[in-house]
PDB file of C-alpha atoms in Angstrom:
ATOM      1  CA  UNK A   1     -79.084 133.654 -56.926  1.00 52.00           C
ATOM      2  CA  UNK A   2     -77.228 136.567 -57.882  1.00 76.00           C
ATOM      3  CA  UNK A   3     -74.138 136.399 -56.127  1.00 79.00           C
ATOM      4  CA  UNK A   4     -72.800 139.812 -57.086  1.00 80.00           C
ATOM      5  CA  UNK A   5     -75.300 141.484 -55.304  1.00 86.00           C
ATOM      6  CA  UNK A   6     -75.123 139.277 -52.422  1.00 85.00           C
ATOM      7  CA  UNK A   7     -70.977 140.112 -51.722  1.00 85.00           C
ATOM      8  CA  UNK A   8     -71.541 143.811 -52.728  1.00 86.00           C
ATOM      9  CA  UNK A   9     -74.427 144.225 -49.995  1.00 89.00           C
ATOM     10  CA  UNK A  10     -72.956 142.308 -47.690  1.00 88.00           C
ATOM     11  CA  UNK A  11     -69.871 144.062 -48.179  1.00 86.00           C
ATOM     12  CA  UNK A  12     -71.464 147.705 -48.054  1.00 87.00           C
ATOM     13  CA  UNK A  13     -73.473 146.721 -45.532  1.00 89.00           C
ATOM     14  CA  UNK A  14     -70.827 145.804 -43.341  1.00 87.00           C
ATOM     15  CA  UNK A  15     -69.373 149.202 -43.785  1.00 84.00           C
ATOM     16  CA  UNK A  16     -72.265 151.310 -43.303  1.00 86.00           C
ATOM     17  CA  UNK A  17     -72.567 149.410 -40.119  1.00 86.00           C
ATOM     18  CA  UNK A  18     -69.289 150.677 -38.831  1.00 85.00           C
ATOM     19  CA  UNK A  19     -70.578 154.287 -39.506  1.00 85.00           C
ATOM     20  CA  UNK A  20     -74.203 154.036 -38.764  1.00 86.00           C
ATOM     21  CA  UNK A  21     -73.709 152.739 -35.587  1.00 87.00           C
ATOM     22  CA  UNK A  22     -70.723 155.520 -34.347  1.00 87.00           C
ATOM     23  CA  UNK A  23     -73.556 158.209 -35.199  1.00 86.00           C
ATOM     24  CA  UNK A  24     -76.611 156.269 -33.586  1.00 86.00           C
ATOM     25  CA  UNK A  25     -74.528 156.101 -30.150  1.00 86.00           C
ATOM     26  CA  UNK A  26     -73.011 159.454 -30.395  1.00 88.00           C
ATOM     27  CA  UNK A  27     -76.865 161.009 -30.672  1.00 85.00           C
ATOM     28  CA  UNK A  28     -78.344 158.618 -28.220  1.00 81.00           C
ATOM     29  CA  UNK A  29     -75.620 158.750 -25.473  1.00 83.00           C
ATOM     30  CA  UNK A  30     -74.329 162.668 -26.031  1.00 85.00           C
ATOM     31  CA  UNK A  31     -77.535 164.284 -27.888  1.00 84.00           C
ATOM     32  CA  UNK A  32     -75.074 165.420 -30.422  1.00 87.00           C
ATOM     33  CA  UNK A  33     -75.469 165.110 -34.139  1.00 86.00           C
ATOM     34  CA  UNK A  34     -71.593 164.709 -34.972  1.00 89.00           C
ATOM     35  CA  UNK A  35     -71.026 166.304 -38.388  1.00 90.00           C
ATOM     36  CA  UNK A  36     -67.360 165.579 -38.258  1.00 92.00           C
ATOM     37  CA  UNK A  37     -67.851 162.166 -38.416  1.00 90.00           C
ATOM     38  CA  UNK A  38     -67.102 162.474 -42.182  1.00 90.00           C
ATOM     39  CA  UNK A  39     -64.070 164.405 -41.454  1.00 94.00           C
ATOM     40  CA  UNK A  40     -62.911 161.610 -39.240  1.00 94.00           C
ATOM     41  CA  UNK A  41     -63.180 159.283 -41.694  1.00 92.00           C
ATOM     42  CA  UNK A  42     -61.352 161.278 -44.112  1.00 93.00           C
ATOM     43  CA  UNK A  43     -58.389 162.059 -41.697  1.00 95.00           C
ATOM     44  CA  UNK A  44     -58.108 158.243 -40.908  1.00 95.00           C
ATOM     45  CA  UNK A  45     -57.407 157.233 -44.520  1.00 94.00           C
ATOM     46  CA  UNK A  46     -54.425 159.909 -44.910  1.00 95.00           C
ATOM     47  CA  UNK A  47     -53.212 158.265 -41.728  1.00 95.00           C
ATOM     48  CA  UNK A  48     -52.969 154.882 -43.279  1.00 95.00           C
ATOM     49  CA  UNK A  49     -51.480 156.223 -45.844  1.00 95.00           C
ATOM     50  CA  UNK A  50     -48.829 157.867 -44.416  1.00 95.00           C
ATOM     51  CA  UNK A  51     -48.062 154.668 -42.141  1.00 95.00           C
ATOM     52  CA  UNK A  52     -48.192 152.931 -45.546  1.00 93.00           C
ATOM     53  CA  UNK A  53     -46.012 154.995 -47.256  1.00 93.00           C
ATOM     54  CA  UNK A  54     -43.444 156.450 -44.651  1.00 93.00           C
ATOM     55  CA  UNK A  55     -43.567 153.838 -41.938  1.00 93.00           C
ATOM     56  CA  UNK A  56     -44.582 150.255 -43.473  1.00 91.00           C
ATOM     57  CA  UNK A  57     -46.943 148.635 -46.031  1.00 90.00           C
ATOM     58  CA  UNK A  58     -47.928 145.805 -43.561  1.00 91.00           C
ATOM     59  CA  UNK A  59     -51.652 144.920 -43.230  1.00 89.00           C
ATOM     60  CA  UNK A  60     -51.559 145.401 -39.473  1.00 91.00           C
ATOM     61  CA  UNK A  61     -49.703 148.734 -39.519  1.00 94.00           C
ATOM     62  CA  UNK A  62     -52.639 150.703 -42.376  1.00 93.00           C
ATOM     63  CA  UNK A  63     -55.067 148.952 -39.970  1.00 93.00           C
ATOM     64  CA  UNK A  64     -53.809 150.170 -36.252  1.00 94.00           C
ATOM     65  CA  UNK A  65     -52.666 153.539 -38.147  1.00 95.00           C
ATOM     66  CA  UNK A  66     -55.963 154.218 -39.494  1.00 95.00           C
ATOM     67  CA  UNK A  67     -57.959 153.202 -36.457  1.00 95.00           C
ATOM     68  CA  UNK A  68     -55.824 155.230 -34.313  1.00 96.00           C
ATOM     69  CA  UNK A  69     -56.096 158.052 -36.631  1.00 96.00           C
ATOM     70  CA  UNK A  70     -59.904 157.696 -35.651  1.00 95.00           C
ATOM     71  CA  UNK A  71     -59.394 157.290 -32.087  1.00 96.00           C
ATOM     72  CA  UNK A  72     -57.616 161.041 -32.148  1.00 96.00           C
ATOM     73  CA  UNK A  73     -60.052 162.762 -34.351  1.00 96.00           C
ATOM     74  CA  UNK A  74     -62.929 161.411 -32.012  1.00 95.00           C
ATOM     75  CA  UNK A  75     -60.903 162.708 -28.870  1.00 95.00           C
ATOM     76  CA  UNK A  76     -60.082 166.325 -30.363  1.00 95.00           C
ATOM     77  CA  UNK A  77     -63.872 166.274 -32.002  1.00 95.00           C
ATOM     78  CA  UNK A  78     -65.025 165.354 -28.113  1.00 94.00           C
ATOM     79  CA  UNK A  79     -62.327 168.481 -26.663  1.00 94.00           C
ATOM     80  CA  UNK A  80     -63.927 171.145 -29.049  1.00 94.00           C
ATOM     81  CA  UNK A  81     -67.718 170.048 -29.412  1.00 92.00           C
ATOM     82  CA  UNK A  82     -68.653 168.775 -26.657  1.00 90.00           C
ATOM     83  CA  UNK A  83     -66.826 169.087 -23.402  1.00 89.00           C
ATOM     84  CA  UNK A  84     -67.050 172.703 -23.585  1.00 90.00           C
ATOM     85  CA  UNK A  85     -70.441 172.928 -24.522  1.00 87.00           C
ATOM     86  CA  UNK A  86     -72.757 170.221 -22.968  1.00 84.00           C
ATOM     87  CA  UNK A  87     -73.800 172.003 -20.071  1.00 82.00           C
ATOM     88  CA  UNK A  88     -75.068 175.027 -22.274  1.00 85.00           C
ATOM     89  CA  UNK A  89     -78.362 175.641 -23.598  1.00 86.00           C
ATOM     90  CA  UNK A  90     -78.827 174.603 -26.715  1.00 87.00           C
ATOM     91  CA  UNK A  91     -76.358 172.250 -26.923  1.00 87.00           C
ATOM     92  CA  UNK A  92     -77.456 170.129 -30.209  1.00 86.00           C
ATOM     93  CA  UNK A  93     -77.973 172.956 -31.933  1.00 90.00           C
ATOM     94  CA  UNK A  94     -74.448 174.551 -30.759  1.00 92.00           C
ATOM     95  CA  UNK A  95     -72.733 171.121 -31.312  1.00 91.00           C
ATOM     96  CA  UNK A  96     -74.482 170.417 -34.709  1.00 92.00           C
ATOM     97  CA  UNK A  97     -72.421 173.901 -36.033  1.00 93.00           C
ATOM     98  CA  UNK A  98     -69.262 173.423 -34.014  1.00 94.00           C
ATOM     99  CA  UNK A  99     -68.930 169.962 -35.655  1.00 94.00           C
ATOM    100  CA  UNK A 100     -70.004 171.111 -39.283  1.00 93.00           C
ATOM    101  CA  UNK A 101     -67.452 174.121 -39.166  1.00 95.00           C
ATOM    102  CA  UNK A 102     -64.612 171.246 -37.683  1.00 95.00           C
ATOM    103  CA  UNK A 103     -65.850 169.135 -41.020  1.00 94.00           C
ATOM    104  CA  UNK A 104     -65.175 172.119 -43.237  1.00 94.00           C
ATOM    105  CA  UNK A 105     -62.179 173.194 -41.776  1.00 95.00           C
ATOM    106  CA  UNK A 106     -60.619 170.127 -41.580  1.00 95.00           C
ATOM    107  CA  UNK A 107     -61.445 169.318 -45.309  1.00 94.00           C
ATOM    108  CA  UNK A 108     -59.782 172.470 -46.178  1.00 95.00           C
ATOM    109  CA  UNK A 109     -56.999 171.505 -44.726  1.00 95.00           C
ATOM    110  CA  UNK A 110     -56.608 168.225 -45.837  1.00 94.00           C
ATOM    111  CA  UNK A 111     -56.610 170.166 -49.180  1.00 94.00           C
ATOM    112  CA  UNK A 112     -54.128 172.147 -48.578  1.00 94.00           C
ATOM    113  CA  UNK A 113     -51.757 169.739 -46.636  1.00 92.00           C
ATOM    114  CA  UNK A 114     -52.336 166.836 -48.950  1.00 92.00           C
ATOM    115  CA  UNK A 115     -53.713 168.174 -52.579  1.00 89.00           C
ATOM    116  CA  UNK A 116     -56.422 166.843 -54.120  1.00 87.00           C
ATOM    117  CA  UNK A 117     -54.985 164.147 -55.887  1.00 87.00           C
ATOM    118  CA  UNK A 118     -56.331 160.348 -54.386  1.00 89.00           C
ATOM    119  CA  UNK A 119     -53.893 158.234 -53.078  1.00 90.00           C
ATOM    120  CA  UNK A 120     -54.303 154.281 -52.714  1.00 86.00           C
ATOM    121  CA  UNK A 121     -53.871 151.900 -49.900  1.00 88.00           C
ATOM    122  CA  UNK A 122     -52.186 148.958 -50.014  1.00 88.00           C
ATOM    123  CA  UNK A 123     -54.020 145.726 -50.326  1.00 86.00           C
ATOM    124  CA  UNK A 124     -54.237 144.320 -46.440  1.00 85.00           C
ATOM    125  CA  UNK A 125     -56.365 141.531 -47.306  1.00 82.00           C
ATOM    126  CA  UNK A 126     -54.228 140.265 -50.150  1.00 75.00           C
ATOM    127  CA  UNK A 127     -54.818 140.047 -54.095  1.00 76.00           C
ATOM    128  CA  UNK A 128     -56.922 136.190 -53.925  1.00 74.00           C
ATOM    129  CA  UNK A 129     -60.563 136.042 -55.130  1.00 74.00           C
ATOM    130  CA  UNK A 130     -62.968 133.140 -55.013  1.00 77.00           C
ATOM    131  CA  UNK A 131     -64.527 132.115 -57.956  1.00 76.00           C
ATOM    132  CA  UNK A 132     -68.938 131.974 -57.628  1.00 70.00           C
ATOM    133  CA  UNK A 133     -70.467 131.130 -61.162  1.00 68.00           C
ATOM    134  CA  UNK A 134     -69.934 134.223 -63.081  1.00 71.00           C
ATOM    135  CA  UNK A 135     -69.010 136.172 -60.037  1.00 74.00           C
ATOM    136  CA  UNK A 136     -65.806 136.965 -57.925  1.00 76.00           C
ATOM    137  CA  UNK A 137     -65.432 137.196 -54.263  1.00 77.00           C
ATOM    138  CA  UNK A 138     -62.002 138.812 -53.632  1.00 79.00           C
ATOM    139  CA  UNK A 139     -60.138 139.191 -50.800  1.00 79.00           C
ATOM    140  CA  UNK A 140     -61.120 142.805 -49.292  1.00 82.00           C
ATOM    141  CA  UNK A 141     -64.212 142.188 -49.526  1.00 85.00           C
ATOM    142  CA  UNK A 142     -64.151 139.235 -47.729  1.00 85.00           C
ATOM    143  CA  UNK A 143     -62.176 140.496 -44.978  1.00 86.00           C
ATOM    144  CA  UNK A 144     -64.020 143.782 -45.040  1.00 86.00           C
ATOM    145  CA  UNK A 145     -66.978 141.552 -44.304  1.00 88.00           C
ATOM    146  CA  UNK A 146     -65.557 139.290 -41.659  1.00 89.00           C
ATOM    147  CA  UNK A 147     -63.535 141.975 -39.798  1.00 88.00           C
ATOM    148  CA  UNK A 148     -66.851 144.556 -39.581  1.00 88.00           C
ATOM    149  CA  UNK A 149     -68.803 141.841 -38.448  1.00 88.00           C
ATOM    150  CA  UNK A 150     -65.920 140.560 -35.718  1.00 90.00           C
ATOM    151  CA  UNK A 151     -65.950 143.962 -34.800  1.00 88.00           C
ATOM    152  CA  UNK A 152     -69.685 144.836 -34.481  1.00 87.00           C
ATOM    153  CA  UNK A 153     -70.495 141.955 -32.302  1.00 88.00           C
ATOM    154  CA  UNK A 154     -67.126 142.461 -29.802  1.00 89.00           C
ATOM    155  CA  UNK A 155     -68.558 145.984 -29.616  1.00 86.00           C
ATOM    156  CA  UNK A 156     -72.129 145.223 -28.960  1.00 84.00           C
ATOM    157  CA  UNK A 157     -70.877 142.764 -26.222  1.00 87.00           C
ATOM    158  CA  UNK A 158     -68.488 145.010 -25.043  1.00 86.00           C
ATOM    159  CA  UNK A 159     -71.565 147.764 -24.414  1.00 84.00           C
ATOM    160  CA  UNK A 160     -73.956 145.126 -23.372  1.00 82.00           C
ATOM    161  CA  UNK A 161     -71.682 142.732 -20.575  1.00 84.00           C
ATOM    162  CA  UNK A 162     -69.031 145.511 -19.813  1.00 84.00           C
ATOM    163  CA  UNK A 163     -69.241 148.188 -16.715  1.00 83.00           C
ATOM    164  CA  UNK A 164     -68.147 150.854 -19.169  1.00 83.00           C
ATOM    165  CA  UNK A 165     -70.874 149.954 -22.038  1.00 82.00           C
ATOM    166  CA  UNK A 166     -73.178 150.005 -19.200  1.00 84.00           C
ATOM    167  CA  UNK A 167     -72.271 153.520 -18.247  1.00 84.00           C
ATOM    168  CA  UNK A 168     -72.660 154.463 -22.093  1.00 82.00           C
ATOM    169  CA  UNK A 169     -76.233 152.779 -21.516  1.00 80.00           C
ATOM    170  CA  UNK A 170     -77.170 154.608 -18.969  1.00 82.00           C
ATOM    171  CA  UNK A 171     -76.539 157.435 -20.942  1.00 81.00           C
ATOM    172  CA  UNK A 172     -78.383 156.273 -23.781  1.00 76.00           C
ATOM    173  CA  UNK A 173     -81.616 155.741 -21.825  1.00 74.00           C
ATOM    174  CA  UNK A 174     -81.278 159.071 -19.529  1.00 75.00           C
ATOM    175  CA  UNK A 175     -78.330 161.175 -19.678  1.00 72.00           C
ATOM    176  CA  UNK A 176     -79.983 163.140 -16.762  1.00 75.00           C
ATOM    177  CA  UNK A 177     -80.348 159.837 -14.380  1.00 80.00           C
ATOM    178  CA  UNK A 178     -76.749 159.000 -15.751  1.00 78.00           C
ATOM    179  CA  UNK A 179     -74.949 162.105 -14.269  1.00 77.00           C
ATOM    180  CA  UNK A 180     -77.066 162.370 -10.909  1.00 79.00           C
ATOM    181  CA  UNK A 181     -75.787 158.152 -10.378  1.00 80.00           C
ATOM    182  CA  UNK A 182     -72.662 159.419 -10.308  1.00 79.00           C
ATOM    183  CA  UNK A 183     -71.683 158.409 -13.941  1.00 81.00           C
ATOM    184  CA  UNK A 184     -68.806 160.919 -15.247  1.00 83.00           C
ATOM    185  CA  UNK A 185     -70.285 162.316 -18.212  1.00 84.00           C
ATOM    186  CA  UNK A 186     -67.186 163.976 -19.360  1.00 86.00           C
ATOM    187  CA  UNK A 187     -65.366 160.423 -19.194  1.00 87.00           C
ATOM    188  CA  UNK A 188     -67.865 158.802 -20.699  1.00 88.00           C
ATOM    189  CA  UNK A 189     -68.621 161.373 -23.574  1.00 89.00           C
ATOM    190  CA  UNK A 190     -65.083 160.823 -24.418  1.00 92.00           C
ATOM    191  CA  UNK A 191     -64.673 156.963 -24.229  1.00 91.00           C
ATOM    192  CA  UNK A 192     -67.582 157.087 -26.756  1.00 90.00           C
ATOM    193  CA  UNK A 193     -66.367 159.641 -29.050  1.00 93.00           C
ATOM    194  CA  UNK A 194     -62.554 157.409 -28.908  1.00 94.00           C
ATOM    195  CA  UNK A 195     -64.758 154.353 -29.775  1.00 92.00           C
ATOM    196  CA  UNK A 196     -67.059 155.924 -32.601  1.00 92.00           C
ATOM    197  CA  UNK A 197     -63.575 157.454 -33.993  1.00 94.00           C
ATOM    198  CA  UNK A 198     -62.055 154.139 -34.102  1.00 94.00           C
ATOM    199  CA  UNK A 199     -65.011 152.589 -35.473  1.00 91.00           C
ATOM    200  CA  UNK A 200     -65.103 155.295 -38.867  1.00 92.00           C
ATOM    201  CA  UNK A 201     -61.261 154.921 -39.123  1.00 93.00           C
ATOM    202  CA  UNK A 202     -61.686 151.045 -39.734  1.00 91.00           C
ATOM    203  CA  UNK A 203     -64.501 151.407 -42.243  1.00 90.00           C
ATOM    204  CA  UNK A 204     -62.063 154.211 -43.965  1.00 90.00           C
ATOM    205  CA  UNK A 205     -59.790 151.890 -44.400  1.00 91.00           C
ATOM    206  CA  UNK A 206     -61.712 148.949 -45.563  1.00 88.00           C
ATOM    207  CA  UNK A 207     -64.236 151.258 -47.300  1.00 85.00           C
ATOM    208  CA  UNK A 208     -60.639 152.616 -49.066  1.00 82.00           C
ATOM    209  CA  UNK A 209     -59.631 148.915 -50.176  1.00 79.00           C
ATOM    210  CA  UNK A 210     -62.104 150.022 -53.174  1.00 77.00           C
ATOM    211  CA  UNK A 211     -61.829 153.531 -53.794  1.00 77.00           C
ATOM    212  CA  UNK A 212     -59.203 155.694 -52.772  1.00 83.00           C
ATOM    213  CA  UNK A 213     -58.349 158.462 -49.998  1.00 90.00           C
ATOM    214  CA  UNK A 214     -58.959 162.141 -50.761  1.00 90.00           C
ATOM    215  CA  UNK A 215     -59.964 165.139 -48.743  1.00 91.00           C
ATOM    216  CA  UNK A 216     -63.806 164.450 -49.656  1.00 90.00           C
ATOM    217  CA  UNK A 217     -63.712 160.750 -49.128  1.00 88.00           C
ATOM    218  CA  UNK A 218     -65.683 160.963 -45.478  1.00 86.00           C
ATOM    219  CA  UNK A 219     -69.012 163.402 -47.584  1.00 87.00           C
ATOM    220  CA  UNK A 220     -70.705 159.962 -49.309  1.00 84.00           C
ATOM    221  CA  UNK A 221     -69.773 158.095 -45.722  1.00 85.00           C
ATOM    222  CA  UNK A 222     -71.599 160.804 -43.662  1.00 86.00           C
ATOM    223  CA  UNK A 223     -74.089 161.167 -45.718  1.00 86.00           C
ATOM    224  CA  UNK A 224     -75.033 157.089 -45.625  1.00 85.00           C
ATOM    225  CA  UNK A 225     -74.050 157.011 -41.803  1.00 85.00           C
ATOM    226  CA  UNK A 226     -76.895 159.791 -41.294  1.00 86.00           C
ATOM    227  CA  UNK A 227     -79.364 158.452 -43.054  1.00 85.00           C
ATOM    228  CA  UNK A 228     -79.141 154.959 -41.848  1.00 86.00           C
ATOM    229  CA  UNK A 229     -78.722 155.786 -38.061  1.00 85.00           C
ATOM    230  CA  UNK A 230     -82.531 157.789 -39.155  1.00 84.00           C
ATOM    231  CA  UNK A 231     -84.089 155.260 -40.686  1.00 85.00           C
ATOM    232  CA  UNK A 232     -82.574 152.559 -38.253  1.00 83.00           C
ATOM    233  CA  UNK A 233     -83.801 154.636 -35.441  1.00 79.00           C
ATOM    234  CA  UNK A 234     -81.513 156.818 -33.328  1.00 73.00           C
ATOM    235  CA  UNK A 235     -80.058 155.366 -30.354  1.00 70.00           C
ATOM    236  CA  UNK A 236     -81.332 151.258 -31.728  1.00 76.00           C
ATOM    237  CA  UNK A 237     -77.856 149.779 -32.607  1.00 79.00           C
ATOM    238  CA  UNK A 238     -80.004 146.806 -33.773  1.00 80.00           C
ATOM    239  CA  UNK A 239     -82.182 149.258 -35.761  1.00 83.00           C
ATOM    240  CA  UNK A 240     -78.647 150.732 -37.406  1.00 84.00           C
ATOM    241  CA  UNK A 241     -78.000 147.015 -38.433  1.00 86.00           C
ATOM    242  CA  UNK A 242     -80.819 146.014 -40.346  1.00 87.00           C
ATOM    243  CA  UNK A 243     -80.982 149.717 -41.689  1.00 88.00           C
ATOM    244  CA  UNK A 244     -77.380 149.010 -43.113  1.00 89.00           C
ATOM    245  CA  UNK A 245     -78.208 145.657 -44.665  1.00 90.00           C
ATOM    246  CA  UNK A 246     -81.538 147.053 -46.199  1.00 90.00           C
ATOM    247  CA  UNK A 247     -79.641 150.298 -47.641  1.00 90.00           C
ATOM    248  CA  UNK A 248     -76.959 148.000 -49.169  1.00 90.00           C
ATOM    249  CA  UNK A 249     -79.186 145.580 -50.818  1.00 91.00           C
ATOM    250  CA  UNK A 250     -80.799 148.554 -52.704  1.00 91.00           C
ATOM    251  CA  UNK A 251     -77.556 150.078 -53.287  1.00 89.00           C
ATOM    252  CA  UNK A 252     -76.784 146.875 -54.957  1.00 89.00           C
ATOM    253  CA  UNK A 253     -79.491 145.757 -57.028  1.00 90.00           C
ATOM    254  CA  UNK A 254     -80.367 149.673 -57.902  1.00 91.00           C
ATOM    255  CA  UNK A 255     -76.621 149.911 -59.481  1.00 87.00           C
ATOM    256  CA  UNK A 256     -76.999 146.519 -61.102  1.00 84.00           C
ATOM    257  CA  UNK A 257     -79.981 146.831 -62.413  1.00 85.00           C
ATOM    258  CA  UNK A 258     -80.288 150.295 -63.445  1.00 83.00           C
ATOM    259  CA  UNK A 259     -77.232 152.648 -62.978  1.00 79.00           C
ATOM    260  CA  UNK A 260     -75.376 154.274 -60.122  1.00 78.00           C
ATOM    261  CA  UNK A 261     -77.364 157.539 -60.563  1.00 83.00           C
ATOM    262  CA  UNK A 262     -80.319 156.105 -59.015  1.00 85.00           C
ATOM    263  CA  UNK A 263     -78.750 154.767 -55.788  1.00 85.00           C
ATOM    264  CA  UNK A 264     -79.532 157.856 -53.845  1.00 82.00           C
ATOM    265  CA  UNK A 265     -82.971 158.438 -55.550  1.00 86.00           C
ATOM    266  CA  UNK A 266     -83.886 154.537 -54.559  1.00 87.00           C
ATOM    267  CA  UNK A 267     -82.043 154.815 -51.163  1.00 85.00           C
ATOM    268  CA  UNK A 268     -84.444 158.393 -50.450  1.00 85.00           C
ATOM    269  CA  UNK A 269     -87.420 157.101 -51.342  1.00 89.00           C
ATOM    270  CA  UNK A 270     -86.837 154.001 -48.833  1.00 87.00           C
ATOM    271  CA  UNK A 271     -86.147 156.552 -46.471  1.00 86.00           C
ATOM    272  CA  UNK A 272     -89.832 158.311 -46.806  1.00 88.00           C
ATOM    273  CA  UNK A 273     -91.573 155.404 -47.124  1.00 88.00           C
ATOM    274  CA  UNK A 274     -89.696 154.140 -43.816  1.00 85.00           C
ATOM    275  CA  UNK A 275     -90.814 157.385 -41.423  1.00 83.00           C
ATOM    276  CA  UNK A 276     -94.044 157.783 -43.673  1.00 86.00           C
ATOM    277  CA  UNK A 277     -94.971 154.491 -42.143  1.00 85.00           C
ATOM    278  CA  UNK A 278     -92.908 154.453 -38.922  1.00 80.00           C
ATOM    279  CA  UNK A 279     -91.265 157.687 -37.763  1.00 75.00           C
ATOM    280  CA  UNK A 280     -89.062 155.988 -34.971  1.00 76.00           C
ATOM    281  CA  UNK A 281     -87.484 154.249 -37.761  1.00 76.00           C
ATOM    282  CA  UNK A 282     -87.277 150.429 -38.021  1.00 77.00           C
ATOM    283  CA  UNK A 283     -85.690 150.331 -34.129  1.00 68.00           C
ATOM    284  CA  UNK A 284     -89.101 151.671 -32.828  1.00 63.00           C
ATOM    285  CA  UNK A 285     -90.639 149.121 -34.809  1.00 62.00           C
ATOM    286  CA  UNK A 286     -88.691 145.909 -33.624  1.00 57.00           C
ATOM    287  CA  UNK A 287     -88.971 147.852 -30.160  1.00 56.00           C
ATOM    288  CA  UNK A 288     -93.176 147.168 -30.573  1.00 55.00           C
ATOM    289  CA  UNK A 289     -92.533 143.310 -31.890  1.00 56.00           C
ATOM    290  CA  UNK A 290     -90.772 143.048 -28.420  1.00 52.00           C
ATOM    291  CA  UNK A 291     -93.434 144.570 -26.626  1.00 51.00           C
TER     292      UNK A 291
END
């Protein structure tokens, strides 16, 4: 067994988890493909940084600063994309542009408030590895692991046992039925847009244990997040999971075995074959096992 590739997808996957999941509830709850996501990601890194820098180095304080740093940008994304605009016609299409111009802008500014120089984050999970044959499990990758998986299953609890996560359920299944119930979708919309915020600001900051923060940080996130929400299904949290896993291992043994250059090729071709076969994505296929 190769145990390099075994931390490295584990440990991607457990990132792309955090992301993939934000997007698939955002577009099955709020019909809104958030664009800004990336952006959120990206603004949640500076905010660790600054905690880091200006405030204090401690583990706890880059975490809470980055996830709150999410929390906001998910709140101001949810003021400007989609409270004044869900009851409009055309409202993914008018949301899909509002969030790609906040994405743009927002990266513009970043560039002009920060530079484009990367700056590091301290190491919260310490400088310890673990020795494996040839191979080296360190410490932030083994709490990036542990903490995305403690806080993937509190979520999916959370939405499954909780009267709020039912209320985001209800949405999922029928926004329509949702509202007439008496479910606030204005509340709602912005519990899950606090939530999905929070979630990209932790994966920022464990994602940024590796490489560091710059304006552009949250373009490779998005881009993954997107394309594993699609192939896990939209709206299938359990479809986002296994989409995560599968899109890490290839992302490991592709750069392993061949070269970095080929990640996205291998990734994109997984993708067609995927929807070739099953265009509701792997989600609409465990959704037929159930059946």
């Amino acid at each position: 067994m190769d145990w390099f590739i075994v931390i490295t997808t584990l440990n991607l996957a457990a990132i792309y988890g955090l992301l993939a999941i934000g997007i698939s509830i955002i577009w099955s709850s709020l019909n809104m493909v958030n664009m800004a996501h990336g952006l959120t990601f990206a603004v949640s890194g500076y905010c660790a940084w600054l905690a880091a820098t200006y405030i204090s180095p401690h583990p706890a304080m880059v975490l809470v600063a980055g996830i709150a740093g999410g929390a906001v940008m998910g709140a101001i994304i949810c003021s400007i994309a989609f409270l004044p605009l869900h009851d409009r016609p055309n409202f993914t299409v008018r949301s899909l542009i509002t969030t790609l111009a906040i994405n743009l802008i927002g990266i513009q500014l970043l560039l002009q408030i920060f530079g484009p120089r990367m700056k590091p984050l301290p190491r919260i999970f310490g400088t310890w590895s673990v020795s494996f044959g040839d191979t080296f499990l360190t410490g932030d990758k083994l709490g990036t692991i542990l903490t995305s998986t403690i806080i993937l299953t509190l979520i999916l609890v959370w939405i499954v046992k909780s009267r709020y996560g039912l209320q985001i359920r209800a949405m999922m299944q029928n926004p329509e039925g949702a509202a007439l119930v008496g479910i606030d979708v204005r509340f709602t919309a912005m519990r899950v847009m606090i939530i999905t915020g929070a979630l990209a600001g932790l994966a920022s900051v464990l994602l940024s244990q590796t490489f560091f923060v710059n304006p552009n940080a949250g373009l490779q996130p998005l881009i993954k997040g997107l394309i594993i929400a699609l192939v896990g299904g939209l709206g299938s949290m359990t479809g986002a999971v296994v989409a995560a896993f599968i899109m890490a291992l290839i992302e490991a043994v592709t750069a392993t075995y061949l070269s970095g250059q080929y990640v996205l090729i291998g990734q994109f071709l997984f993708i067609i074959i995927v929807l070739l076969i099953r265009p509701r994505g792997i989600g609409g296929m465990l959704d037929e096992f159930r059946e």
